[in-house]
């Protein structure tokens, strides 16, 4: 019988079929300041991720290791790809949502709402209809470490939806202390959003909230799960509907019913994660100063959708 390695903490028998006891947790690179926003580019077999305070977008591949993709990024945080494969990013410093065009030009998609500047767009996902959903907490306004200290111009910390047809911006949830990571269920009927307000207000519960998607709007479906270490930040869902969330001690894996299945223990505070690799079964983890990877026995829902677009 293969012993359970120290980096795997099983809380439910279902966790065993999602991870393998012989798969090591590998640190791919280190020496960064605060890593975030991993996104897999299958057509280039590489991972892009942010080092927010150093204002760099970095690229990792098995062939070249770490290279710099972009400098002077405006405190770039979360990243994703749209339905055409273009990079979509959230920037704290310039307080906007942007898209990188195939020729390298950066197109601003959203920077204001209801007459005021956005707070500091944080994380972003794209649904199959082309709509862009992103969170807008105030982390980039609190200090000069991840942005520029300033007073917010928005009365709330919204979750936004950017319409793919007319480019209009709508606030679809506005009752968060600090909305953070977000991801869809595989069928996109549910949207999960992390509440990370406990970073600056201990009275805020570190929970993942669930919403039912009704076309262009959201219906609050209550608390999906609570994080027992630190706060939830970035999240992803696999093809079976399990949710993998960042936490202070690693990655927590929840079943679709909210049961904690197990934890991947990481020696640094985890900020975000994504599925990637040629088989979609590599979990890439951004954690404080480092980038880690781990083989898992399930494919990411977002990875699968991306492969269908590229096929």
Short mmCIF file of C-alpha atoms in Angstrom, two decimals:
data_model
loop_
_atom_site.label_atom_id
_atom_site.label_comp_id
_atom_site.label_asym_id
_atom_site.label_seq_id
_atom_site.Cartn_x
_atom_site.Cartn_y
_atom_site.Cartn_z
CA UNK A 1 0.00 0.00 0.00
CA UNK A 2 1.36 3.41 -0.97
CA UNK A 3 1.58 5.71 2.05
CA UNK A 4 -0.18 9.09 1.88
CA UNK A 5 2.40 11.85 1.31
CA UNK A 6 2.62 14.79 3.70
CA UNK A 7 1.20 17.25 1.17
CA UNK A 8 -2.14 15.41 0.89
CA UNK A 9 -4.74 15.61 3.65
CA UNK A 10 -7.79 13.49 2.89
CA UNK A 11 -11.05 14.33 4.66
CA UNK A 12 -13.44 12.20 2.56
CA UNK A 13 -12.96 8.90 0.65
CA UNK A 14 -13.90 10.68 -2.59
CA UNK A 15 -10.65 12.66 -2.45
CA UNK A 16 -8.57 9.54 -3.20
CA UNK A 17 -9.80 9.33 -6.79
CA UNK A 18 -8.92 12.98 -7.45
CA UNK A 19 -5.28 12.88 -6.34
CA UNK A 20 -2.54 10.27 -6.57
CA UNK A 21 -0.27 9.41 -3.62
CA UNK A 22 2.78 9.14 -5.87
CA UNK A 23 2.32 12.58 -7.46
CA UNK A 24 4.76 15.04 -5.86
CA UNK A 25 4.10 18.68 -5.16
CA UNK A 26 6.76 20.37 -7.29
CA UNK A 27 8.04 23.90 -6.92
CA UNK A 28 8.62 25.04 -10.50
CA UNK A 29 10.04 28.49 -9.75
CA UNK A 30 10.53 30.88 -6.85
CA UNK A 31 11.94 34.29 -5.96
CA UNK A 32 8.84 36.35 -6.72
CA UNK A 33 6.98 38.81 -4.47
CA UNK A 34 3.27 37.89 -4.68
CA UNK A 35 2.23 35.55 -7.47
CA UNK A 36 -1.31 35.54 -8.83
CA UNK A 37 -3.56 35.02 -11.85
CA UNK A 38 -2.34 31.77 -13.48
CA UNK A 39 -3.83 31.00 -16.90
CA UNK A 40 -2.92 28.11 -19.18
CA UNK A 41 -2.30 28.60 -22.93
CA UNK A 42 -2.69 25.14 -24.42
CA UNK A 43 -1.93 26.28 -27.96
CA UNK A 44 1.47 27.54 -26.74
CA UNK A 45 1.98 24.93 -23.99
CA UNK A 46 2.79 27.59 -21.44
CA UNK A 47 1.45 29.22 -18.31
CA UNK A 48 1.15 32.96 -17.76
CA UNK A 49 0.91 34.41 -14.24
CA UNK A 50 1.28 37.73 -12.46
CA UNK A 51 3.81 38.95 -9.93
CA UNK A 52 1.69 41.89 -8.81
CA UNK A 53 4.08 44.08 -6.76
CA UNK A 54 6.92 43.76 -9.30
CA UNK A 55 4.48 44.67 -12.11
CA UNK A 56 5.41 41.72 -14.28
CA UNK A 57 3.54 39.09 -16.25
CA UNK A 58 5.64 35.93 -16.31
CA UNK A 59 5.65 32.94 -18.63
CA UNK A 60 6.53 29.37 -17.65
CA UNK A 61 7.01 26.37 -19.94
CA UNK A 62 8.75 23.04 -19.56
CA UNK A 63 11.10 23.96 -22.41
CA UNK A 64 12.16 27.47 -21.36
CA UNK A 65 11.33 27.66 -17.68
CA UNK A 66 10.58 31.22 -16.50
CA UNK A 67 10.71 34.16 -18.91
CA UNK A 68 9.19 37.65 -18.73
CA UNK A 69 6.09 38.07 -20.88
CA UNK A 70 5.40 41.73 -20.02
CA UNK A 71 6.82 44.41 -17.74
CA UNK A 72 5.21 47.57 -16.34
CA UNK A 73 1.87 45.81 -16.14
CA UNK A 74 0.00 48.32 -13.99
CA UNK A 75 -0.12 45.88 -11.07
CA UNK A 76 -1.78 43.16 -13.16
CA UNK A 77 -3.67 40.60 -11.05
CA UNK A 78 -6.16 38.05 -12.41
CA UNK A 79 -6.04 36.65 -15.95
CA UNK A 80 -8.17 34.47 -18.19
CA UNK A 81 -8.78 33.83 -21.90
CA UNK A 82 -11.82 34.86 -23.89
CA UNK A 83 -13.62 32.75 -26.48
CA UNK A 84 -11.16 33.84 -29.17
CA UNK A 85 -8.18 32.84 -27.05
CA UNK A 86 -7.15 36.39 -26.17
CA UNK A 87 -5.70 37.28 -22.78
CA UNK A 88 -8.09 39.21 -20.53
CA UNK A 89 -6.58 40.79 -17.42
CA UNK A 90 -7.44 42.81 -14.32
CA UNK A 91 -5.16 45.71 -13.40
CA UNK A 92 -5.02 47.31 -9.97
CA UNK A 93 -2.87 50.32 -10.83
CA UNK A 94 -4.87 51.59 -13.78
CA UNK A 95 -8.09 50.25 -12.22
CA UNK A 96 -9.36 48.62 -15.38
CA UNK A 97 -10.16 45.44 -17.26
CA UNK A 98 -8.10 44.95 -20.41
CA UNK A 99 -7.66 42.57 -23.34
CA UNK A 100 -4.42 41.81 -25.16
CA UNK A 101 -5.00 41.69 -28.92
CA UNK A 102 -3.15 39.24 -31.21
CA UNK A 103 -0.80 42.03 -32.34
CA UNK A 104 0.09 42.86 -28.72
CA UNK A 105 -2.06 45.99 -28.36
CA UNK A 106 -3.81 46.38 -25.01
CA UNK A 107 -7.49 47.29 -25.31
CA UNK A 108 -9.29 48.75 -22.28
CA UNK A 109 -12.66 47.03 -21.87
CA UNK A 110 -13.91 48.69 -18.68
CA UNK A 111 -12.58 51.40 -16.39
CA UNK A 112 -15.62 53.27 -15.02
CA UNK A 113 -19.07 52.51 -13.68
CA UNK A 114 -21.87 54.93 -12.80
CA UNK A 115 -19.61 57.94 -13.25
CA UNK A 116 -16.73 56.73 -11.07
CA UNK A 117 -13.52 54.82 -11.60
CA UNK A 118 -13.51 51.12 -10.77
CA UNK A 119 -11.87 50.11 -7.49
CA UNK A 120 -9.20 47.59 -8.49
CA UNK A 121 -10.42 44.73 -10.72
CA UNK A 122 -9.16 41.50 -9.21
CA UNK A 123 -10.21 38.26 -10.89
CA UNK A 124 -12.04 37.45 -14.12
CA UNK A 125 -13.82 34.64 -15.99
CA UNK A 126 -15.49 34.45 -19.41
CA UNK A 127 -18.71 32.53 -19.99
CA UNK A 128 -19.55 30.63 -23.16
CA UNK A 129 -21.72 33.48 -24.44
CA UNK A 130 -18.68 35.76 -24.39
CA UNK A 131 -19.70 37.79 -21.33
CA UNK A 132 -16.85 38.78 -19.02
CA UNK A 133 -17.50 38.53 -15.27
CA UNK A 134 -15.07 40.11 -12.81
CA UNK A 135 -14.72 41.20 -9.20
CA UNK A 136 -13.83 44.71 -8.04
CA UNK A 137 -12.61 44.86 -4.41
CA UNK A 138 -10.44 47.68 -3.05
CA UNK A 139 -7.15 45.83 -2.45
CA UNK A 140 -5.31 47.96 -5.00
CA UNK A 141 -6.43 51.15 -3.22
CA UNK A 142 -5.47 50.16 0.34
CA UNK A 143 -1.70 50.64 -0.09
CA UNK A 144 0.98 51.22 -2.70
CA UNK A 145 2.12 47.59 -2.57
CA UNK A 146 -0.40 46.22 -5.10
CA UNK A 147 -1.60 49.48 -6.63
CA UNK A 148 -1.90 53.13 -5.68
CA UNK A 149 -3.43 54.28 -2.40
CA UNK A 150 -6.66 56.17 -3.09
CA UNK A 151 -10.22 56.60 -1.92
CA UNK A 152 -12.73 54.37 -3.72
CA UNK A 153 -15.10 56.03 -6.14
CA UNK A 154 -17.60 53.17 -6.07
CA UNK A 155 -20.09 52.95 -3.19
CA UNK A 156 -19.76 49.14 -3.10
CA UNK A 157 -17.41 46.30 -4.00
CA UNK A 158 -19.25 44.87 -6.99
CA UNK A 159 -19.19 41.73 -9.06
CA UNK A 160 -19.56 42.95 -12.65
CA UNK A 161 -20.75 41.51 -15.95
CA UNK A 162 -19.50 43.03 -19.23
CA UNK A 163 -21.96 42.39 -22.02
CA UNK A 164 -20.40 40.86 -25.17
CA UNK A 165 -22.88 42.53 -27.51
CA UNK A 166 -22.98 46.19 -26.52
CA UNK A 167 -20.08 46.44 -24.05
CA UNK A 168 -22.34 47.63 -21.24
CA UNK A 169 -21.22 47.05 -17.67
CA UNK A 170 -23.68 45.91 -15.01
CA UNK A 171 -23.24 45.22 -11.30
CA UNK A 172 -24.66 41.74 -10.65
CA UNK A 173 -23.77 41.49 -6.94
CA UNK A 174 -23.00 44.36 -4.58
CA UNK A 175 -23.19 43.03 -1.02
CA UNK A 176 -19.62 41.77 -0.59
CA UNK A 177 -17.04 43.16 1.81
CA UNK A 178 -14.34 42.18 -0.70
CA UNK A 179 -15.29 39.91 -3.64
CA UNK A 180 -12.28 38.01 -4.91
CA UNK A 181 -11.89 34.85 -7.00
CA UNK A 182 -14.75 33.51 -9.09
CA UNK A 183 -15.51 30.50 -11.28
CA UNK A 184 -18.42 28.80 -13.00
CA UNK A 185 -19.78 25.30 -12.52
CA UNK A 186 -19.16 23.10 -15.60
CA UNK A 187 -22.65 23.83 -16.99
CA UNK A 188 -22.35 27.55 -16.08
CA UNK A 189 -25.63 27.47 -14.20
CA UNK A 190 -23.78 28.41 -11.01
CA UNK A 191 -21.22 31.10 -10.27
CA UNK A 192 -19.01 30.81 -7.20
CA UNK A 193 -17.49 33.97 -5.70
CA UNK A 194 -14.96 34.17 -2.87
CA UNK A 195 -15.54 36.56 0.02
CA UNK A 196 -12.11 37.59 1.32
CA UNK A 197 -13.09 40.60 3.43
CA UNK A 198 -11.60 38.96 6.54
CA UNK A 199 -8.17 40.13 5.37
CA UNK A 200 -9.00 43.54 6.85
CA UNK A 201 -12.17 42.89 8.86
CA UNK A 202 -12.16 39.77 11.09
CA UNK A 203 -15.94 39.97 11.46
CA UNK A 204 -16.35 38.91 7.81
CA UNK A 205 -16.65 35.16 7.39
CA UNK A 206 -14.14 33.62 4.91
CA UNK A 207 -16.71 31.94 2.70
CA UNK A 208 -17.37 30.95 -0.89
CA UNK A 209 -20.80 32.11 -1.99
CA UNK A 210 -22.87 30.47 -4.72
CA UNK A 211 -25.15 32.22 -7.19
CA UNK A 212 -27.59 30.87 -9.75
CA UNK A 213 -27.03 32.39 -13.18
CA UNK A 214 -30.25 33.76 -14.69
CA UNK A 215 -29.12 35.01 -18.06
CA UNK A 216 -27.50 38.37 -17.38
CA UNK A 217 -28.26 38.41 -13.64
CA UNK A 218 -27.44 36.42 -10.51
CA UNK A 219 -29.67 34.92 -7.83
CA UNK A 220 -28.04 34.48 -4.41
CA UNK A 221 -27.99 30.77 -3.52
CA UNK A 222 -26.29 31.11 -0.13
CA UNK A 223 -22.96 30.01 1.28
CA UNK A 224 -21.33 27.09 -0.51
CA UNK A 225 -18.39 26.50 1.83
CA UNK A 226 -16.22 28.16 4.47
CA UNK A 227 -12.43 28.19 4.38
CA UNK A 228 -10.84 26.98 7.60
CA UNK A 229 -7.42 28.57 7.04
CA UNK A 230 -7.05 32.18 5.93
CA UNK A 231 -9.44 33.38 3.24
CA UNK A 232 -10.57 32.06 -0.16
CA UNK A 233 -8.90 33.80 -3.08
CA UNK A 234 -8.61 32.21 -6.54
CA UNK A 235 -10.70 29.14 -7.41
CA UNK A 236 -11.32 26.65 -10.21
CA UNK A 237 -13.86 23.88 -10.86
CA UNK A 238 -13.03 20.51 -12.40
CA UNK A 239 -15.12 18.66 -14.99
CA UNK A 240 -16.92 16.73 -12.24
CA UNK A 241 -18.03 19.90 -10.51
CA UNK A 242 -15.60 19.78 -7.58
CA UNK A 243 -14.34 23.20 -6.51
CA UNK A 244 -10.64 23.76 -5.76
CA UNK A 245 -9.99 26.88 -3.69
CA UNK A 246 -6.89 28.66 -2.49
CA UNK A 247 -6.33 28.99 1.26
CA UNK A 248 -3.61 30.01 3.71
CA UNK A 249 -2.39 26.42 4.05
CA UNK A 250 -2.80 25.24 0.47
CA UNK A 251 -5.64 24.21 -1.83
CA UNK A 252 -8.98 22.99 -0.43
CA UNK A 253 -11.10 20.69 -2.57
CA UNK A 254 -14.89 20.68 -2.13
CA UNK A 255 -17.48 18.33 -3.62
CA UNK A 256 -20.41 19.88 -5.53
CA UNK A 257 -22.47 19.55 -2.33
CA UNK A 258 -19.95 21.68 -0.38
CA UNK A 259 -18.29 18.82 1.53
CA UNK A 260 -14.57 19.32 2.14
CA UNK A 261 -12.94 16.35 0.39
CA UNK A 262 -9.34 17.13 1.22
CA UNK A 263 -6.46 19.57 1.13
CA UNK A 264 -3.26 19.93 -0.85
CA UNK A 265 -0.85 21.37 1.71
CA UNK A 266 1.53 23.98 0.30
CA UNK A 267 4.38 25.57 2.31
CA UNK A 268 3.32 29.10 1.29
CA UNK A 269 0.01 30.97 1.30
CA UNK A 270 -1.83 30.10 -1.91
CA UNK A 271 -3.34 32.94 -3.94
CA UNK A 272 -4.72 31.18 -7.01
CA UNK A 273 -4.62 28.08 -9.22
CA UNK A 274 -5.61 26.70 -12.59
CA UNK A 275 -5.67 23.41 -14.48
CA UNK A 276 -3.35 22.98 -17.43
CA UNK A 277 -0.82 20.78 -19.16
CA UNK A 278 -1.41 18.80 -22.33
CA UNK A 279 -3.85 16.53 -20.48
CA UNK A 280 -5.53 19.16 -18.30
CA UNK A 281 -4.49 17.27 -15.17
CA UNK A 282 -1.73 19.55 -13.93
CA UNK A 283 -2.81 21.85 -11.16
CA UNK A 284 -0.69 25.00 -11.29
CA UNK A 285 -0.60 26.87 -8.00
CA UNK A 286 0.57 30.44 -7.38
CA UNK A 287 1.66 30.78 -3.75
CA UNK A 288 3.30 33.92 -2.35
CA UNK A 289 6.86 33.79 -3.77
CA UNK A 290 6.58 30.62 -5.85
CA UNK A 291 4.86 28.62 -8.59
CA UNK A 292 3.98 24.98 -7.85
CA UNK A 293 2.43 22.11 -9.80
CA UNK A 294 0.77 18.82 -8.94
CA UNK A 295 -0.69 16.02 -11.07
CA UNK A 296 -4.36 15.41 -10.29
CA UNK A 297 -6.67 12.66 -11.55
CA UNK A 298 -9.30 14.98 -12.99
CA UNK A 299 -9.40 17.61 -15.71
CA UNK A 300 -10.33 21.24 -15.19
CA UNK A 301 -13.66 22.43 -16.57
CA UNK A 302 -12.11 25.65 -17.87
CA UNK A 303 -9.24 23.70 -19.49
CA UNK A 304 -11.74 21.43 -21.26
CA UNK A 305 -13.76 24.37 -22.55
CA UNK A 306 -10.59 25.99 -23.85
CA UNK A 307 -9.61 22.78 -25.68
CA UNK A 308 -13.02 22.67 -27.36
CA UNK A 309 -12.50 26.23 -28.61
CA UNK A 310 -9.05 25.41 -29.97
CA UNK A 311 -10.19 22.19 -31.71
#
